[in-house]
Each structure stands twice: as C-alpha cells, then as structure tokens.
CSV table of C-alpha atoms in Angstrom, one decimal:
chain,number,residue,atom,x,y,z
A,5,MET,CA,20.3,17.3,45.3
A,6,ARG,CA,19.2,21.0,45.4
A,7,GLY,CA,22.3,21.9,48.0
A,8,ARG,CA,25.1,20.1,45.9
A,9,SER,CA,23.6,21.8,42.5
A,10,MET,CA,23.8,25.0,44.3
A,11,VAL,CA,27.5,24.7,45.2
A,12,TRP,CA,28.5,24.0,41.2
A,13,LEU,CA,25.8,27.5,40.3
A,14,ALA,CA,28.0,28.7,42.9
A,15,ALA,CA,31.7,27.9,41.7
A,16,LEU,CA,30.9,28.5,38.5
A,17,ALA,CA,29.8,31.7,39.2
A,18,VAL,CA,33.0,32.3,41.0
A,19,LEU,CA,34.8,30.9,38.2
A,20,LEU,CA,32.9,33.9,35.6
A,21,LEU,CA,33.2,36.5,37.3
A,22,VAL,CA,37.0,35.9,39.3
A,23,VAL,CA,39.2,34.7,36.8
A,24,PRO,CA,38.5,37.5,33.8
A,25,VAL,CA,39.5,40.2,36.5
A,26,SER,CA,42.5,38.0,38.4
A,27,ALA,CA,43.7,37.7,34.3
A,28,ALA,CA,43.5,41.5,34.0
A,29,GLU,CA,45.6,42.2,37.3
A,30,ASP,CA,48.4,39.8,35.9
A,31,ASP,CA,49.3,40.3,32.4
A,32,GLU,CA,52.1,38.2,32.8
A,33,ALA,CA,50.0,35.2,33.5
A,34,LYS,CA,48.9,34.8,29.4
A,35,THR,CA,45.6,33.6,31.2
A,36,ASP,CA,42.7,33.1,28.4
A,37,PHE,CA,39.5,33.3,29.3
A,38,LYS,CA,36.0,32.3,27.2
A,39,TRP,CA,32.9,31.6,28.3
A,40,PHE,CA,30.5,29.7,26.3
A,41,GLY,CA,26.7,28.7,26.6
A,42,SER,CA,24.0,27.1,24.5
A,43,LEU,CA,20.0,26.8,24.8
A,44,ARG,CA,18.3,24.4,23.0
A,45,PHE,CA,14.3,23.5,22.3
A,46,ARG,CA,13.2,20.3,20.9
A,47,PRO,CA,9.5,20.0,20.4
A,48,GLU,CA,8.8,16.4,20.2
A,49,TYR,CA,5.9,13.9,19.3
A,50,ASN,CA,5.6,10.3,20.2
A,51,ASP,CA,3.0,7.6,19.1
A,52,ASN,CA,2.2,3.8,19.4
A,53,LEU,CA,4.2,3.8,23.0
A,54,SER,CA,1.9,1.0,24.8
A,55,ASP,CA,-1.0,0.0,21.9
A,56,VAL,CA,1.0,-2.5,20.4
A,57,PHE,CA,-1.7,-4.9,20.5
A,58,SER,CA,-4.8,-2.5,21.8
A,59,GLY,CA,-6.4,0.7,20.5
A,60,ARG,CA,-5.0,3.1,23.2
A,61,ASP,CA,-4.6,6.2,22.6
A,62,ASP,CA,-1.5,7.3,23.9
A,63,LYS,CA,0.0,10.1,21.3
A,64,ILE,CA,2.0,12.6,23.6
A,65,GLY,CA,3.3,15.8,22.6
A,66,TYR,CA,6.3,17.3,24.9
A,67,VAL,CA,9.1,20.1,24.7
A,68,SER,CA,12.5,19.0,26.3
A,69,TYR,CA,15.2,21.3,26.6
A,70,ARG,CA,19.0,21.4,27.2
A,71,ILE,CA,20.9,24.5,28.5
A,72,ASN,CA,24.5,24.8,28.6
A,73,LEU,CA,26.9,27.4,30.6
A,74,GLY,CA,30.4,27.1,31.1
A,75,ALA,CA,34.0,28.6,30.7
A,76,ARG,CA,37.4,27.7,29.5
A,77,VAL,CA,40.2,28.9,31.1
A,78,ASP,CA,43.6,28.5,29.2
A,79,LEU,CA,46.5,29.1,32.1
A,80,ASP,CA,50.6,29.2,31.4
A,81,LYS,CA,52.2,26.0,30.4
A,82,ASP,CA,49.3,24.2,28.4
A,83,VAL,CA,47.0,23.9,31.3
A,84,SER,CA,43.4,24.1,30.7
A,85,VAL,CA,40.7,23.9,33.2
A,86,VAL,CA,36.9,23.2,31.4
A,87,LEU,CA,33.6,23.7,33.9
A,88,ASP,CA,30.6,23.0,31.6
A,89,GLY,CA,27.4,23.1,33.8
A,90,GLN,CA,24.0,21.7,32.4
A,91,ALA,CA,20.6,21.8,32.9
A,92,VAL,CA,18.3,19.4,31.3
A,93,GLY,CA,14.4,18.9,31.4
A,94,VAL,CA,10.8,19.2,30.1
A,95,TRP,CA,8.8,22.1,30.0
A,96,GLY,CA,6.0,22.1,32.6
A,97,GLU,CA,7.7,19.5,34.4
A,98,ASP,CA,7.8,21.2,37.8
A,99,GLN,CA,4.0,21.1,37.2
A,100,THR,CA,3.7,24.5,38.5
A,101,PRO,CA,4.2,28.3,37.2
A,102,LEU,CA,5.4,29.5,40.8
A,103,ARG,CA,9.1,28.9,40.9
A,104,SER,CA,9.4,29.8,44.9
A,105,GLY,CA,6.5,30.7,48.1
A,106,PRO,CA,8.3,33.0,51.3
A,107,SER,CA,9.9,30.0,52.5
A,108,LEU,CA,9.6,26.8,50.0
A,109,ASP,CA,11.0,26.3,46.1
A,110,THR,CA,8.9,24.7,44.1
A,111,THR,CA,11.5,23.9,41.7
A,112,ASP,CA,13.0,20.3,40.8
A,113,ALA,CA,16.7,21.4,40.4
A,114,LYS,CA,18.1,19.2,37.4
A,115,PHE,CA,21.6,20.7,37.2
A,116,ASN,CA,25.1,19.5,37.1
A,117,PHE,CA,28.4,19.3,35.3
A,118,TYR,CA,28.4,17.9,31.9
A,119,ARG,CA,32.2,18.4,31.8
A,120,ALA,CA,34.4,19.2,34.3
A,121,PHE,CA,38.3,18.4,33.9
A,122,VAL,CA,41.6,20.0,34.0
A,123,GLU,CA,43.5,19.2,31.0
A,124,ALA,CA,47.8,19.8,30.1
A,125,ARG,CA,49.0,19.2,26.8
A,126,ASP,CA,52.5,19.0,25.6
A,127,ILE,CA,53.8,17.3,29.1
A,128,MET,CA,57.6,17.6,29.4
A,129,GLY,CA,57.8,18.5,26.2
A,130,THR,CA,56.4,15.3,24.5
A,131,PRO,CA,53.4,15.0,22.2
A,132,PHE,CA,51.5,13.7,25.4
A,133,THR,CA,48.2,15.1,26.8
A,134,PHE,CA,46.6,14.2,30.1
A,135,ARG,CA,43.5,15.0,31.1
A,136,ALA,CA,41.5,14.6,34.6
A,137,GLY,CA,37.8,14.8,35.8
A,138,ARG,CA,34.1,14.7,33.7
A,139,GLN,CA,34.5,14.2,30.3
A,140,PRO,CA,32.6,12.8,27.1
A,141,LEU,CA,35.0,9.8,25.3
A,142,ALA,CA,33.7,9.9,22.1
A,143,PHE,CA,35.5,8.0,18.9
A,144,GLY,CA,35.3,7.5,15.7
A,145,ASP,CA,32.0,7.7,14.5
A,146,GLU,CA,30.5,6.7,18.0
A,147,PHE,CA,29.4,3.3,16.8
A,148,LEU,CA,30.7,2.3,20.1
A,149,LEU,CA,31.8,4.6,22.2
A,150,GLY,CA,29.9,8.4,22.2
A,151,ASP,CA,28.4,10.9,24.4
A,152,LEU,CA,25.1,10.6,23.1
A,153,ASP,CA,24.0,14.1,22.8
A,154,PHE,CA,20.7,14.0,21.3
A,155,TYR,CA,19.3,14.9,25.1
A,156,GLY,CA,21.8,15.1,28.0
A,157,GLY,CA,24.7,13.3,26.4
A,158,THR,CA,27.3,11.2,28.2
A,159,SER,CA,30.3,11.9,30.2
A,160,TRP,CA,32.8,10.0,32.5
A,161,ASP,CA,34.4,10.6,35.9
A,162,SER,CA,37.4,9.2,34.1
A,163,LEU,CA,41.6,9.8,33.7
A,164,ARG,CA,42.7,10.4,29.6
A,165,GLY,CA,45.8,10.2,28.3
A,166,ASP,CA,46.4,11.2,24.7
A,167,PHE,CA,49.9,10.5,22.6
A,168,ALA,CA,50.0,11.5,19.0
A,169,SER,CA,53.2,9.9,16.3
A,170,LYS,CA,53.3,10.0,12.4
A,171,LEU,CA,52.0,6.8,12.7
A,172,VAL,CA,49.4,6.8,15.2
A,173,ASP,CA,47.5,8.7,17.7
A,174,THR,CA,47.0,6.2,20.8
A,175,THR,CA,44.2,7.1,23.6
A,176,VAL,CA,44.2,5.1,26.8
A,177,PHE,CA,41.5,6.0,29.5
A,178,TRP,CA,40.1,4.5,32.2
A,179,GLY,CA,36.5,5.6,33.4
A,180,LYS,CA,33.6,5.2,36.3
A,181,GLY,CA,30.3,4.5,35.3
A,182,ALA,CA,29.1,3.6,38.8
A,183,GLU,CA,30.5,3.6,42.2
A,184,LEU,CA,28.2,2.4,44.5
A,185,ASP,CA,30.2,1.5,47.7
A,186,ALA,CA,29.7,3.4,50.7
A,187,PRO,CA,32.3,3.7,53.4
A,188,GLU,CA,29.4,3.6,55.9
A,189,PHE,CA,29.0,0.0,55.1
A,190,MET,CA,32.5,-1.0,54.8
A,191,TYR,CA,32.6,-2.8,57.8
A,192,GLY,CA,28.8,-3.7,58.2
A,193,TYR,CA,26.0,-5.3,55.7
A,194,PRO,CA,26.9,-7.7,54.2
A,195,PHE,CA,29.0,-9.6,57.3
A,196,GLY,CA,31.8,-7.3,57.0
A,197,GLY,CA,32.0,-6.2,53.0
A,198,ASP,CA,30.6,-3.3,51.2
A,199,SER,CA,26.6,-2.5,50.3
A,200,ASN,CA,27.0,-2.6,46.5
A,201,GLY,CA,29.5,-2.7,43.9
A,202,ASP,CA,31.0,-0.7,41.1
A,203,TRP,CA,31.6,-0.5,37.2
A,204,ASP,CA,34.7,0.5,35.5
A,205,LEU,CA,35.5,1.3,31.8
A,206,TYR,CA,39.3,0.9,30.4
A,207,GLY,CA,40.1,0.9,27.0
A,208,ALA,CA,42.9,1.8,24.9
A,209,TRP,CA,41.7,3.5,21.2
A,210,THR,CA,44.6,3.8,18.1
A,211,THR,CA,43.8,6.3,15.1
A,212,TRP,CA,46.1,5.2,12.3
A,213,LYS,CA,47.4,7.9,9.7
A,214,VAL,CA,46.8,6.2,6.7
A,215,PRO,CA,47.2,7.8,3.3
A,216,GLY,CA,44.8,9.3,0.9
A,217,ASP,CA,41.5,9.7,2.2
A,218,ASN,CA,41.4,6.5,4.4
A,219,LYS,CA,40.8,6.7,8.3
A,220,LEU,CA,41.5,3.4,10.5
A,221,ASP,CA,40.9,3.1,14.0
A,222,VAL,CA,41.4,0.3,16.3
A,223,ALA,CA,40.6,-0.2,19.7
A,224,ILE,CA,40.3,-2.6,23.1
A,225,LEU,CA,37.7,-2.0,25.9
A,226,TYR,CA,37.4,-4.0,29.2
A,227,SER,CA,34.4,-3.5,31.0
A,228,LEU,CA,34.2,-4.6,34.6
A,229,ASP,CA,30.8,-4.7,36.9
A,230,ARG,CA,30.7,-5.6,40.6
A,231,ARG,CA,27.8,-5.8,42.5
A,232,TYR,CA,25.6,-7.8,44.6
A,233,SER,CA,22.0,-9.5,43.6
A,234,ASP,CA,20.4,-10.8,46.5
A,235,LEU,CA,22.8,-10.6,49.0
A,236,VAL,CA,25.2,-12.6,46.3
A,237,PRO,CA,28.2,-11.0,44.7
A,238,PHE,CA,29.0,-11.5,41.4
A,239,SER,CA,31.0,-9.9,38.2
A,240,ASP,CA,30.6,-9.1,34.9
A,241,LYS,CA,33.0,-9.1,32.7
A,242,ARG,CA,33.3,-8.2,28.8
A,243,TRP,CA,36.2,-7.7,26.3
A,244,SER,CA,35.4,-5.8,23.2
A,245,TYR,CA,37.4,-5.3,20.1
A,246,TYR,CA,36.9,-3.1,17.7
A,247,GLY,CA,37.6,-2.0,14.2
A,248,TYR,CA,36.6,1.0,12.2
A,249,TYR,CA,37.7,2.2,8.5
A,250,HIS,CA,36.3,5.2,6.6
A,251,TYR,CA,36.8,6.4,3.0
A,252,GLY,CA,35.5,9.7,1.7
A,253,LYS,CA,36.1,13.3,1.7
A,254,GLY,CA,33.8,16.4,2.9
A,255,VAL,CA,32.4,16.0,-0.9
A,256,GLY,CA,31.4,12.6,-2.8
A,257,ILE,CA,31.6,9.4,-2.0
A,258,PHE,CA,31.9,8.1,1.5
A,259,GLY,CA,31.8,4.8,2.8
A,260,THR,CA,32.0,3.5,6.6
A,261,LEU,CA,32.6,-0.3,8.0
A,262,ASN,CA,32.2,-0.7,11.9
A,263,ALA,CA,33.0,-4.4,12.8
A,264,ALA,CA,33.0,-5.4,16.7
A,265,VAL,CA,33.6,-8.6,18.6
A,266,GLN,CA,32.7,-9.2,22.5
A,267,ARG,CA,33.4,-11.6,24.7
A,268,GLY,CA,33.0,-12.1,28.5
A,269,ARG,CA,31.1,-13.6,31.4
A,270,THR,CA,28.1,-12.8,33.8
A,271,ALA,CA,25.4,-14.2,35.8
A,272,ARG,CA,22.6,-16.1,34.2
A,273,ASN,CA,20.1,-16.1,37.1
A,274,SER,CA,19.5,-13.4,40.4
A,275,ASP,CA,21.3,-15.3,42.7
A,276,GLY,CA,24.6,-15.2,41.0
A,277,GLU,CA,25.7,-18.8,41.3
A,278,GLU,CA,25.3,-19.5,37.2
A,279,ALA,CA,27.1,-17.8,35.0
A,280,ILE,CA,27.3,-17.7,31.0
A,281,ASP,CA,29.7,-16.9,28.9
A,282,ILE,CA,28.8,-13.8,26.4
A,283,LYS,CA,29.3,-14.0,22.6
A,284,ALA,CA,28.4,-11.2,20.5
A,285,ASP,CA,29.4,-10.1,17.2
A,286,ALA,CA,28.2,-6.7,15.0
A,287,LEU,CA,28.9,-5.5,11.7
A,288,GLU,CA,27.5,-2.1,10.0
A,289,ALA,CA,28.6,-0.7,6.8
A,290,THR,CA,27.6,2.1,5.2
A,291,VAL,CA,27.9,3.7,1.4
A,292,GLY,CA,26.9,7.5,0.4
A,293,TRP,CA,27.5,10.7,-1.2
A,294,ASN,CA,27.9,14.2,0.0
A,295,PHE,CA,27.1,17.1,-1.3
A,296,GLU,CA,26.6,21.0,-1.1
A,297,ARG,CA,23.9,23.1,-2.6
A,298,GLY,CA,22.7,26.6,-1.7
A,299,GLY,CA,25.7,26.8,0.7
A,300,GLY,CA,24.3,23.7,2.7
A,301,LYS,CA,25.7,20.3,2.7
A,302,TYR,CA,23.8,17.0,2.6
A,303,ASP,CA,23.9,13.6,2.8
A,304,ILE,CA,22.4,11.0,0.8
A,305,TRP,CA,23.2,7.2,2.4
A,306,GLY,CA,22.8,3.5,3.0
A,307,ARG,CA,23.2,1.4,5.6
A,308,TRP,CA,23.3,-2.3,6.5
A,309,ALA,CA,23.8,-3.7,9.6
C-alpha cells in the first residue's frame, strides 16, 4: 500500500512540475494548466453508539480530515486530463507523533486518487463527450446515485459518454465496483475457476429539457454482482428504474419528487442454492422555500418519504 501511494505521489509531482514547463516551451500547444487543492477539518461528536439497551458511556469526540491536491490540464483539440489526489483520516490515528525513525516509517499512508481520468469533448464535431478513468458519478439531487462527499466521497473506475441534444441530454456509463478475480487463481481454486467474482454497474441517465422552472430526469440502472459464498458461485442481478422531478428557481418556492423501483434476484442463504426475488420501491417528496438574507442563501424545507 505504501509503495503504491509513493508511485501516485511521484506521478502527481511530475505532472505539477513538468506540464507548466512544457506548456511554456511550446506556445502553439495551447495547453492550459490549472492546479487545485482543498483542506477540510471537521470536529465531530457521537453519542449512544452502543448503549441502546444499557447505560454504557460511549461518548466520543474526534476530528476527521480530507485533503485534496490535483491538476487539470486542458490540451489541444478539446482533450483534458484530471488528476485529483486525496488523503483522508482522523487526527491521531498514527498512534504516535513520531513520523519516522532512521529506517522506519511510522505513518499509515492512505493517499490515493479520487479522480484520475481523461476526457474528450465534441468528438468529430458532434456534441458527444467521452470520459475514461476514475470519476464520481452523481446525477439529479443524488437520491439514487451520488458522490457521498460528506467524508471521502465515492468514485468509480468507469467509462462515461454524454450526448447533448435540443430535447434531452443523455449519459451512458459502465462502472467497476469490485474486481476480485486474480490471474494467479484463474486455473486453480476453485477447480479451474477464479477465486472470486466481481461487481459491475451499468446505467443510462436522461435529463429532459422541459420548459419553465422544471427539471425532469429518467434513468435505468443495472447492477450485476458475481461472487462465491462457501465455494458456491451465485449472482445478484438488479434493475433499477428512476424518475426525478424538480420545480423552482434559486429563490422562492421549490419542490422535488424522487421515485424509484428495483427488481432483481439474489441468493437467500450462504450456500447460494436458494434464490429470492427482489422487489423494492422508494418515494420521496420535498417542499421548501429558498431565500436570501444578509448576503447568504437559506433553505426551509420539509420532506416525506
């Protein structure tokens, strides 16, 4: 883990230092380099974590942090590269203020890339954009699919295509949630198969350009999880159908409606032999008021789910 983190750090450092120099040497390359960073600390407090049925004193306080440092390079012909390195953790988690000795590193490195993708826009003169690499997938108000950035966020190793038209904007994507197959086990355990399965997410998301202060999204997702349980392979397959409607401007009354239906099939027990059908429905309605006061923006809202 530490070796991989050092490789990512070295790659990011090279990008930060070399790209501006290369752009300066070749003015005709039309390379636009921008670096960015953020540092967030959040003091937190928890109570009643485990004493629902007892009088145990389980109050805890801690400080979590999220550090991001990266760069965006806009190359010629509408091609961009984004690298966004991230470190998350809690104050004091290394158990010691000593960062290293003569030959020992005492820190627990948790650096990785939150975003690392290449993007091509207006491909062959069409309103089509393609993005490949690690990237967040967030749509609508993130009721069904968002980046969950309260802590470290979520990002997918994925492919994404966006097509814009006068009537509707369409996004199709494939994301790899887990790849547990190992080449070393391809012809071994169990009996000529791989040692584990994997998990993939496919989706098509449409945003319709309705008149007035209205927003309408319609989406379909397919989740396929293949894995082993007690040496028995099984799969979890789920279709999700989603609709999102929003009314309102930046100031004034607003309303949001989220509706989702999920159907699929999975295994009931650990041996994977008995399967059950999945039937789940969700509905959420929100009504509120946006207003400005003293240069700030505020929301008052109520929600039913």
